[in-house]
Coordinates of C-alpha atoms and ligand atoms in Angstrom, one line a residue:
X1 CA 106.0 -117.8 86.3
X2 CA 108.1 -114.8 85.3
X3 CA 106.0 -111.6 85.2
X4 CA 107.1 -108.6 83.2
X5 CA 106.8 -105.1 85.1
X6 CA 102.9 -103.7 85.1
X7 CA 103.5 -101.4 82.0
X8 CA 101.0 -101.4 79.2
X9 CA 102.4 -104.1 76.9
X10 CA 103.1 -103.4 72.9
X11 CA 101.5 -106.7 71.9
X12 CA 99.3 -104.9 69.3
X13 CA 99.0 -108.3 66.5
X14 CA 98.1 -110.4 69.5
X15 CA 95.6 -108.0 71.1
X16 CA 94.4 -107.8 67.4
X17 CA 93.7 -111.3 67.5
X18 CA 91.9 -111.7 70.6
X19 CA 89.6 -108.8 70.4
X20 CA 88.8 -110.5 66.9
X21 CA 88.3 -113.8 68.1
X22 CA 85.6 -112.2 71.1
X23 CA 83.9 -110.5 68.5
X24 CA 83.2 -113.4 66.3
X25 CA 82.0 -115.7 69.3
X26 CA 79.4 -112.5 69.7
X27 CA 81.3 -111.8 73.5
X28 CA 81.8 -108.2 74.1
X29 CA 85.5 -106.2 74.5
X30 CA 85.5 -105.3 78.5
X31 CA 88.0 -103.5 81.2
X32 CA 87.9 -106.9 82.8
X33 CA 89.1 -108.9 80.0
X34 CA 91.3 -106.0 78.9
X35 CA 93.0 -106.4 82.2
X36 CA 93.5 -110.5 81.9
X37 CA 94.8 -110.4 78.6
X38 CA 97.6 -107.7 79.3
X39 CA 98.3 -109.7 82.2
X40 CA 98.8 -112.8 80.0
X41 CA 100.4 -111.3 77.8
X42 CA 103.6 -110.1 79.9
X43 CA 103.7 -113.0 81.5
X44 CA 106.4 -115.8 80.6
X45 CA 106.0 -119.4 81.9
X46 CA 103.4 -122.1 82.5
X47 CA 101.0 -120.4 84.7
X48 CA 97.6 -121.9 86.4
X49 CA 94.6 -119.9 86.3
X50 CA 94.8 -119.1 89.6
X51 CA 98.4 -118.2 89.4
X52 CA 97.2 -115.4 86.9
X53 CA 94.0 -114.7 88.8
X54 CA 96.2 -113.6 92.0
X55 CA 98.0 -111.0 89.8
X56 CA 95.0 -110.1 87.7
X57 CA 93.1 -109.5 91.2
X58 CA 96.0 -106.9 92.5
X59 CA 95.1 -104.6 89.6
X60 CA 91.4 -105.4 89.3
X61 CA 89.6 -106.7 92.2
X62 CA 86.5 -106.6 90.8
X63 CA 87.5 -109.7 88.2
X64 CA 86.5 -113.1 89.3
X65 CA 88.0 -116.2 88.7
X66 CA 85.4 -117.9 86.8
X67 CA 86.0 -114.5 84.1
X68 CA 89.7 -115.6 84.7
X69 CA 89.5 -119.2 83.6
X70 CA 87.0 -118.6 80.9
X71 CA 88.9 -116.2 79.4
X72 CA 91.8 -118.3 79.4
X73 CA 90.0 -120.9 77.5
X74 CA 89.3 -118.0 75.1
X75 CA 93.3 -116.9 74.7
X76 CA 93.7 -120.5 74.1
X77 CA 90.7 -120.9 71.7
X78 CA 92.3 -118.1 69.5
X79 CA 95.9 -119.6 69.6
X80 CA 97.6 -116.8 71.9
X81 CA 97.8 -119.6 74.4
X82 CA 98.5 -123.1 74.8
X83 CA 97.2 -125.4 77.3
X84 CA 98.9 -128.4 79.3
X85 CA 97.0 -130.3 81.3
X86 CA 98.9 -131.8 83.6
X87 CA 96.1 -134.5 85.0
X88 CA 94.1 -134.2 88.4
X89 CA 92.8 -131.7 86.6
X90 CA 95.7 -129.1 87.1
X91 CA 96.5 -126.9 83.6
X92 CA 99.1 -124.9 83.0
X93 CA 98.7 -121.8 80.3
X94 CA 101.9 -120.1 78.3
X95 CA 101.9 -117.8 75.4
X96 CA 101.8 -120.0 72.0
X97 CA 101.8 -117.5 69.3
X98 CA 105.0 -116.7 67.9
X99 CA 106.4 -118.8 70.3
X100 CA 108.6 -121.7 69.1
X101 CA 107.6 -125.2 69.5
X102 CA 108.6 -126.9 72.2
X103 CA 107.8 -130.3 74.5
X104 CA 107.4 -130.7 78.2
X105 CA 108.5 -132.7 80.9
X106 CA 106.4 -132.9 83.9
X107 CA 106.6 -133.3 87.6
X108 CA 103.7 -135.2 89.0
X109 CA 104.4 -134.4 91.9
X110 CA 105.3 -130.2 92.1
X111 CA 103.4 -130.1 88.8
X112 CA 106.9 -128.3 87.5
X113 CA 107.1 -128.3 83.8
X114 CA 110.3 -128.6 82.1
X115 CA 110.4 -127.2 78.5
X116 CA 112.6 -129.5 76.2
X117 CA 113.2 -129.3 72.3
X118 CA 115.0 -132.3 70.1
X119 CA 115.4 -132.1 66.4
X120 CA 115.7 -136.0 66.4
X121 CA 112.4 -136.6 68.2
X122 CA 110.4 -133.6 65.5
X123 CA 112.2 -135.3 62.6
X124 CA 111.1 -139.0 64.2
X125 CA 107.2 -137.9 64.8
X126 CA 107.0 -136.5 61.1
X127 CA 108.0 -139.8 59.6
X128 CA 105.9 -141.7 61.9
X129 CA 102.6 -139.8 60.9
X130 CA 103.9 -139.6 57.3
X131 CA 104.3 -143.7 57.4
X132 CA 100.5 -143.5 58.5
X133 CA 99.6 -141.3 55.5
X134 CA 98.9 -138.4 58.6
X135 CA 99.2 -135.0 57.9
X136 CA 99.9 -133.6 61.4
X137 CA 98.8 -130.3 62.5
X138 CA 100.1 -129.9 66.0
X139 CA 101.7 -132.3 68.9
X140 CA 102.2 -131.9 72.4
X141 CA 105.0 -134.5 73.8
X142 CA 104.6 -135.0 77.6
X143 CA 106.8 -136.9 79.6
X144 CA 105.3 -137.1 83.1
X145 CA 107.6 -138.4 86.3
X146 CA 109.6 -136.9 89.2
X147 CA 111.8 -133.7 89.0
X148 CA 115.1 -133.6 90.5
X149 CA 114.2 -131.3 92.9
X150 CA 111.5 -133.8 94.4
X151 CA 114.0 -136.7 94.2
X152 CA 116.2 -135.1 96.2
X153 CA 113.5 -133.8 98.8
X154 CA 112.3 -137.6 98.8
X155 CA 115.6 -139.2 99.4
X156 CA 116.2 -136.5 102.2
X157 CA 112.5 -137.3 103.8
X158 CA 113.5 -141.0 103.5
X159 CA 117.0 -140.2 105.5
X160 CA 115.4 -138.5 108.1
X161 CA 112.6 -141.4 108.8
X162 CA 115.6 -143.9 108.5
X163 CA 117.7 -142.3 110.8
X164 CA 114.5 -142.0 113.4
Ligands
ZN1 ZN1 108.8 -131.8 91.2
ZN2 ZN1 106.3 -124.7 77.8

């Protein structure tokens, strides 16, 4: 998670959108979920909803975590953000509008997501749908395993027991 410093973010078509998207599901605009969606919206990376709720707390404490995750669901509802779920029930939110399409790999054991993109494998999915007479209107590719990182911490763990 990469967060942009606190300064009121220019992200006027995407504000646009949101406030839209409240109105028609008959939710009112409020401070609180003013404050969430400028903290979305300068930050970069896969964040949790409690990874956004620490830093959405800092500025606002009065904003719970239940307002937090529901208005999440809400960004991702109006396409501003995408969802990941990375199973036992962890989800990851980045920004999805304007952003280009990419696919993830992910580490089941850090919950790490790696971002990957592979014309070969776009090109391959579209003449697989199209050989089913499918017209598709999104995909999410998720490769789930062990990152590096954890490889390398699990071969050290398993030194150190051998060596015991
Ligand atoms: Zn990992
Ligand atoms: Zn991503």
């Amino acid at each position: 998670m990469y967060e942009h410093p606190p300064q009121k973010s220019d992200l006027t078509e995407e504000k646009a959108i949101f406030w839209e998207h409240i109105k028609k599901a008959g939710l009112k605009r409020t401070a609180q979920r003013d404050v969430i969606l400028e903290v979305f919206l300068r930050t970069e990376g896969h964040s949790s909803a409690e990874d956004l709720y620490q830093v959405v707390k800092a500025e606002d404490p009065t904003v719970g975590f239940t307002t937090v995750y529901r208005t999440l669901k809400l960004l991702a509802e109006c396409g501003l953000a995408r969802e990941e779920r990375l199973g036992d029930g962890h989800r990851r939110y980045e920004h999805n509008y304007n952003h280009p399409h990419h696919d993830h790999l992910i580490c089941t054991q850090c919950h790490e997501l790696i971002e990957f993109y592979n014309e070969t494998i776009e090109q391959k999915q579209d003449e697989i749908a199209a050989s089913f007479g499918f017209k598709p209107t999104r995909h999410s590719l998720r490769i789930f395993g062990i990152c590096a990182k954890c490889q390398h911490a699990n071969a050290n763990v398993k030194a150190r027991a051998a060596r015991r």
